[in-house]
Coordinates of C-alpha atoms in Angstrom, one line a residue:
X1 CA 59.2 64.7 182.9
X2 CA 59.2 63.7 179.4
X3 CA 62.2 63.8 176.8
X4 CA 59.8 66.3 174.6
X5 CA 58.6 68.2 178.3
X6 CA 62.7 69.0 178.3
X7 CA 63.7 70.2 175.4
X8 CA 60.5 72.5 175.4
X9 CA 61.8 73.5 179.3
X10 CA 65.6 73.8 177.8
X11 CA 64.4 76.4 175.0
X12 CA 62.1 78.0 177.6
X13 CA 65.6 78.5 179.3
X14 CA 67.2 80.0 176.5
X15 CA 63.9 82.5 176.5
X16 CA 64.2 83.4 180.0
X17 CA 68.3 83.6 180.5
X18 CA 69.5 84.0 177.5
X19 CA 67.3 85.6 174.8
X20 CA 64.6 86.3 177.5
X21 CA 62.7 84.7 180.5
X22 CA 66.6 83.0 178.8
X23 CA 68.2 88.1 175.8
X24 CA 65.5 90.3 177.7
X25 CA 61.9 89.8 177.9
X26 CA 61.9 92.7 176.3
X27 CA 63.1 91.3 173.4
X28 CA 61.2 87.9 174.5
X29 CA 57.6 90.2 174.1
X30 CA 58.8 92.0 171.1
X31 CA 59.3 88.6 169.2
X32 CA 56.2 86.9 170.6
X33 CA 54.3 90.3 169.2
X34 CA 52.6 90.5 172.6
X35 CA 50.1 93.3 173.0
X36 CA 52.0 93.5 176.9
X37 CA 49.9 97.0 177.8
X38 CA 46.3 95.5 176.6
X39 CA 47.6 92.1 178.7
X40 CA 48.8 93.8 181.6
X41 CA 46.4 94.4 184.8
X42 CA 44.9 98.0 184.7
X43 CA 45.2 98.6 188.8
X44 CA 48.2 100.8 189.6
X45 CA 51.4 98.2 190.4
X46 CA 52.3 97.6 194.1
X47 CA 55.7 99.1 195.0
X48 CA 58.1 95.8 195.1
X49 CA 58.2 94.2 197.8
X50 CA 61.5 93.7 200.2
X51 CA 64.2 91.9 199.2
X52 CA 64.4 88.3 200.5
X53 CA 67.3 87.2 203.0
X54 CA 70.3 89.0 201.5
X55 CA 68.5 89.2 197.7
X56 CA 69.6 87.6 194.4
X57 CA 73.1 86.3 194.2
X58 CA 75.5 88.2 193.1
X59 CA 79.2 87.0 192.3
X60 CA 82.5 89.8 191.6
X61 CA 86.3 88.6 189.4
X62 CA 89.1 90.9 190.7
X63 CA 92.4 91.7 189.3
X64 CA 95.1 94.6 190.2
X65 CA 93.3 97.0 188.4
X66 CA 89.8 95.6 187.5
X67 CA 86.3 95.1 189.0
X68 CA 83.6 93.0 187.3
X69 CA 80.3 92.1 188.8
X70 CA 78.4 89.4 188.0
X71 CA 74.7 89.6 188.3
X72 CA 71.8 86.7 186.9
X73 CA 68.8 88.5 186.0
X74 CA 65.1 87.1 185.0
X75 CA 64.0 89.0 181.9
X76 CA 59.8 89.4 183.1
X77 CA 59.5 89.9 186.6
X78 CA 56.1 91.3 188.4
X79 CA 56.1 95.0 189.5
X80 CA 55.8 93.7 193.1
X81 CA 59.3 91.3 193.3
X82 CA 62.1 92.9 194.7
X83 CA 65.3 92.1 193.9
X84 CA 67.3 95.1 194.3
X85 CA 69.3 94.4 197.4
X86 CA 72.0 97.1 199.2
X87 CA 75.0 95.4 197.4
X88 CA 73.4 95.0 193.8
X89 CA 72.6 98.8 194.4
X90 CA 76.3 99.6 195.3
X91 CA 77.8 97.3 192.4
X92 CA 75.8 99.1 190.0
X93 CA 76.5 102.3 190.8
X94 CA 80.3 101.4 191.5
X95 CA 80.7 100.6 187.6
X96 CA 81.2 102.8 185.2
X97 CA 80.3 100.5 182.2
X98 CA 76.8 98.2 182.3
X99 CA 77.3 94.8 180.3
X100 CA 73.5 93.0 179.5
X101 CA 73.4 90.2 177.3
X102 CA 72.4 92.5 174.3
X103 CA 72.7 96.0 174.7
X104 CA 69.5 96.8 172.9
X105 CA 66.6 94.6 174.1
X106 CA 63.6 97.5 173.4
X107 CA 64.8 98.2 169.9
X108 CA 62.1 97.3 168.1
X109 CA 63.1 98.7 164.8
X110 CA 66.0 96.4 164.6
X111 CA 63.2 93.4 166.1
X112 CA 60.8 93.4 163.2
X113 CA 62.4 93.1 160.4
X114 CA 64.2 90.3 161.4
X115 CA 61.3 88.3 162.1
X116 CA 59.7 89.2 159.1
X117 CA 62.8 87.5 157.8
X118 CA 63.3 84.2 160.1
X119 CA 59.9 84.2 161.9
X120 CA 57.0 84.2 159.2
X121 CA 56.3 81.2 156.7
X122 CA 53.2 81.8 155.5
X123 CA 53.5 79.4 152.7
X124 CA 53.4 76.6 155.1
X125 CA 50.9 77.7 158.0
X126 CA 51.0 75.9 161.4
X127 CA 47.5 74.2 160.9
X128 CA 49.0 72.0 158.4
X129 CA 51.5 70.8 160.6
X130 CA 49.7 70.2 163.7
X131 CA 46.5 67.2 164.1
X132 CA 43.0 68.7 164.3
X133 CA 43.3 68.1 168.4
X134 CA 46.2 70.1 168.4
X135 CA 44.7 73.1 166.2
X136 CA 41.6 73.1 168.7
X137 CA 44.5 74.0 171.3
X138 CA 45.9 76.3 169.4
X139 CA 42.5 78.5 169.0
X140 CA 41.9 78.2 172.4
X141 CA 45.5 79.1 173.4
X142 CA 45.2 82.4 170.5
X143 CA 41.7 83.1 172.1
X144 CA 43.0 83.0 175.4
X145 CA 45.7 86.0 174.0
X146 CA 42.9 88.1 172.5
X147 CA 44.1 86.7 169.4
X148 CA 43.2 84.2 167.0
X149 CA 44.5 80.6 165.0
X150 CA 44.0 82.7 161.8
X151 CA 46.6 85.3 163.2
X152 CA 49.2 83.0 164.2
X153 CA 48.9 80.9 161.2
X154 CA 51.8 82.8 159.3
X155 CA 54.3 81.8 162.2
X156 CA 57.4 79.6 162.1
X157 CA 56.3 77.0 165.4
X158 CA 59.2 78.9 167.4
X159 CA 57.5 82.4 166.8
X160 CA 54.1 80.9 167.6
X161 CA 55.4 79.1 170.4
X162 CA 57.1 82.0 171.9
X163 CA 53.9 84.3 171.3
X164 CA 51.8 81.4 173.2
X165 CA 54.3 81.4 175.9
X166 CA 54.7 85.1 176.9
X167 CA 51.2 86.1 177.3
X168 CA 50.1 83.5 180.3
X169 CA 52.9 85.5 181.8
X170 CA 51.5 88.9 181.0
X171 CA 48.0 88.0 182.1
X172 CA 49.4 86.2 185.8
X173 CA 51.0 90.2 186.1
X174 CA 54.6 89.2 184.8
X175 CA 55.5 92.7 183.2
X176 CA 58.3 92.9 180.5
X177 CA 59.3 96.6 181.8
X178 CA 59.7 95.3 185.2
X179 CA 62.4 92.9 184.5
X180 CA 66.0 93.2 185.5
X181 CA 67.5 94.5 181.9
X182 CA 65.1 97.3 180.8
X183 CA 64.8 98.6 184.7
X184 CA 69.3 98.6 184.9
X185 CA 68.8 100.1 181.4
X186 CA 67.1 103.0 182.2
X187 CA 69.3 103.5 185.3
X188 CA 72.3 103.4 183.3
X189 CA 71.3 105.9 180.3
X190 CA 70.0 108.0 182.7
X191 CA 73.5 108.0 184.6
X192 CA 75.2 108.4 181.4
X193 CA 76.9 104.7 181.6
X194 CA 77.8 103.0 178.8
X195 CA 76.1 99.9 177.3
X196 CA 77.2 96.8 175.7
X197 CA 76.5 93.8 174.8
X198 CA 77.8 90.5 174.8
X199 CA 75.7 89.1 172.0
X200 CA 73.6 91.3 168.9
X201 CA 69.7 90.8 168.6
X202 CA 70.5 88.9 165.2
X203 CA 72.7 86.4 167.2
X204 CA 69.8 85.9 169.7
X205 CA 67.2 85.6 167.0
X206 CA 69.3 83.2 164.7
X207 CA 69.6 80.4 167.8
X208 CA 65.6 80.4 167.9
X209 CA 65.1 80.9 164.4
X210 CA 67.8 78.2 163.4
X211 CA 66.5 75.1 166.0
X212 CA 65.4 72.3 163.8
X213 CA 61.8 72.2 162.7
X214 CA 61.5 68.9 164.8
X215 CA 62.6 70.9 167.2
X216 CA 60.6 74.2 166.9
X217 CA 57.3 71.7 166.6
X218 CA 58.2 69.8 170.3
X219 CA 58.2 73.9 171.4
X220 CA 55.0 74.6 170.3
X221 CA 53.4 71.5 170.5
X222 CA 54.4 71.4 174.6
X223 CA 53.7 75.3 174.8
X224 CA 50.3 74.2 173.8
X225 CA 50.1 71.8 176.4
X226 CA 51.8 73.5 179.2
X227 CA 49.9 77.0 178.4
X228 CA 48.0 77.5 181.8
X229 CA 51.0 76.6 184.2
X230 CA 53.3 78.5 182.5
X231 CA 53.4 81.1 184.8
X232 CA 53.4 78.2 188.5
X233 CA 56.8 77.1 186.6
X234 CA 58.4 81.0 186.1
X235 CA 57.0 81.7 189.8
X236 CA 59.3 78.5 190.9
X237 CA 62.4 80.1 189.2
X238 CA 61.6 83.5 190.2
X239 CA 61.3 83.0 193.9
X240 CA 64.9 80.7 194.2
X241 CA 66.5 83.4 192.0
X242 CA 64.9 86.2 194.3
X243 CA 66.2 84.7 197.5
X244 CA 69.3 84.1 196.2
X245 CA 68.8 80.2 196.5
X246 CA 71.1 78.8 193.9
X247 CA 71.2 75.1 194.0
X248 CA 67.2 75.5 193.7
X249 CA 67.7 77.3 190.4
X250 CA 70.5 74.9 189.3
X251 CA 68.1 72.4 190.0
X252 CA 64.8 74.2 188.5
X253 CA 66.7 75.8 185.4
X254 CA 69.6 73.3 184.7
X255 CA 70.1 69.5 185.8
X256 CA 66.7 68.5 183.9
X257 CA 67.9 70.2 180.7
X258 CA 71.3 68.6 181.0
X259 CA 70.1 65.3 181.4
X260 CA 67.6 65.0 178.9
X261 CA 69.0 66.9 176.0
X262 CA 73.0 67.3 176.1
X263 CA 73.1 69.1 172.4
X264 CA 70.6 71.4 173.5
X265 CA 72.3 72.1 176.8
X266 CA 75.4 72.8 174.7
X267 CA 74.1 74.9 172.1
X268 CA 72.0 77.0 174.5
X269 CA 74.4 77.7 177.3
X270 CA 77.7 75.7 177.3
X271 CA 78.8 77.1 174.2
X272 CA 77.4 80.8 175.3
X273 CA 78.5 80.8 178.9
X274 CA 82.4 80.3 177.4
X275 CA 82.0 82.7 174.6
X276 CA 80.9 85.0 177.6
X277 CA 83.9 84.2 179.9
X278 CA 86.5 84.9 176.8
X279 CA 84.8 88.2 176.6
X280 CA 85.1 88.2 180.6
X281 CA 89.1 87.4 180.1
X282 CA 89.5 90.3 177.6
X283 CA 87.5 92.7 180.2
X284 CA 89.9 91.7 182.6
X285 CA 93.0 92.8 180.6
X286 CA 91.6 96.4 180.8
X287 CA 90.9 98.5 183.8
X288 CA 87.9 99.8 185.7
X289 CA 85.0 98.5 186.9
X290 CA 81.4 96.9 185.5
X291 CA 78.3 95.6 185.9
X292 CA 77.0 92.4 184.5
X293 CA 73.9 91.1 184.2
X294 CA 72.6 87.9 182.0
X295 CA 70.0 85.6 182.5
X296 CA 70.1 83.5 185.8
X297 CA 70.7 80.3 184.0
X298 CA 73.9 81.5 182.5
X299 CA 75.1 81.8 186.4
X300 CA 74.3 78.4 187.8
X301 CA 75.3 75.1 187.5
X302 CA 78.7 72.9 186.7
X303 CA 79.5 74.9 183.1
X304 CA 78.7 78.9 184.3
X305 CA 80.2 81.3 183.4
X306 CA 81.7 81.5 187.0
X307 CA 82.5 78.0 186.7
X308 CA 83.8 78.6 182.8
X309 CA 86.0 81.2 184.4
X310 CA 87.4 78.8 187.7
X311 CA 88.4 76.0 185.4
X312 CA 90.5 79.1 184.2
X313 CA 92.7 80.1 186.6
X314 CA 90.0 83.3 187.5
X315 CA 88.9 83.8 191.1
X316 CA 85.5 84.5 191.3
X317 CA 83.9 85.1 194.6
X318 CA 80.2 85.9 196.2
X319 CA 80.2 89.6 196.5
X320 CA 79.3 91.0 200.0

């Protein structure tokens, strides 16, 4: 893979485990400004499918009087995966507080104006950054969306990127509603849990928003490229994730990242996962139990947050 192939796959990450497919899809779609209903396919969704082996991992931290689950979640998910296992079921509904990586990824209200603010430039429009072979793409890419160039013109690369990457997605039946936050979401409001969030939509916004334009160009210029197998690479993820086959998501989500673009990897989930483990510690001081669920990257490899945690002192186990 080449060095521009990884830091478009490392900022994919920070899409789908961190800000969505790395901060909600649902936050992920609202960004892109995804028409996600007109996308979706019309028949009536399958019911999901059963769980594989024992399902997604799932990890627990235990003191005297404290309970924390830990659970990595993919952001877009089909209708037809299933991923609720027996003991995700049970940890949910043992907690009496839900903890997502933002507690608000469907507000759209608070979405918009903040990319009208770190998402539009339309004094500088994309086609005069990109080589008349790349603007081709770009129609055909915006075409392919039910869009056009002309639309997407206004948009910082990251925004057009991210627009371009979500809707292959939509269109191979990926479904924003169907992933892990907005489906715990709804289970927890309608429960009467309370929400909260590790991170604010600003936060999540600013790390795409703030990437350098070298950087924002490499996204969109190998979004471009890599538009039709967007979705074989999520499917990849997906299915270690949903059998709970972690050294195949380290390996899919992780090792390539770290390798090719250590600032990157830093910036995007080192410095992330151990603002999440402080936050972790500070739970830990209280009492009661919770349920945590951020993106599946932020749960794998040498610097998770379970890993953050270990190098700690903190016992973190595989929940039964």
């Amino acid at each position: 893979m080449t060095f521009t192939a990884h830091l478009k796959s490392s900022v994919s990450i920070l899409v789908r485990g961190a800000v969505g497919v790395a901060g909600g899809v649902a936050l992920f779609a609202a960004i892109a400004g995804v028409p996600a209903d007109a996308l979706a396919q019309t028949a009536a969704p399958a019911a999901p499918a059963p769980i594989q082996g024992e399902g997604p991992a799932l990890w627990v931290v235990k003191d005297a009087d404290s309970t924390l689950y830990l659970f990595g979640s993919v952001h877009v998910l089909r209708p037809t995966t299933g991923w609720a296992s027996p003991r995700v079921e049970a940890a949910f509904d043992s907690a009496s507080d839900i903890w997502f990586e933002i507690s608000n990824p469907d507000d759209q209200a608070a979405i918009m104006p903040l990319i009208q603010q770190h998402g539009l430039s339309p004094e500088t429009p994309l086609s005069s950054r990109l080589t008349p072979e790349e603007n081709a793409e770009l129609d055909a890419a915006a075409q392919a969306m039910g869009a056009s160039a002309a639309q997407l013109q206004p948009m910082k690369p990251w925004l057009a990127a991210l627009s371009l990457s979500v809707a292959p997605l939509i269109k191979a039946g990926y479904d924003p509603k169907s992933g892990v936050e907005l489906v715990l979401k709804a289970r927890a409001e309608a429960a009467g849990k309370p929400i909260h969030g590790f991170e604010t939509i600003d936060k999540q916004i600013g790390i795409l928003a703030g990437l350098p334009d070298d950087v924002q160009l490499v996204f969109l210029r190998e979004t471009l490229k890599d538009y039709e197998n967007a979705a074989t690479k999520l499917d990849e993820m997906v299915e270690a994730w949903a059998r709970g086959d972690v050294a195949t998501l380290d390996r899919v989500t992780i090792t390539e990242m770290k390798e090719a673009s250590p600032a990157l990897y830093q910036s995007v989930l080192v410095d992330r996962n151990t603002d999440w483990a402080n936050q972790i510690q500070t739970l830990l001081e209280g009492a009661g139990t919770a349920f945590i669920a951020v993106g599946a990257a932020h749960l794998t490899g040498d610097d998770s947050v379970q890993a953050i945690l270990q190098k700690r002192g903190v016992t973190v186990e595989a929940a039964n």
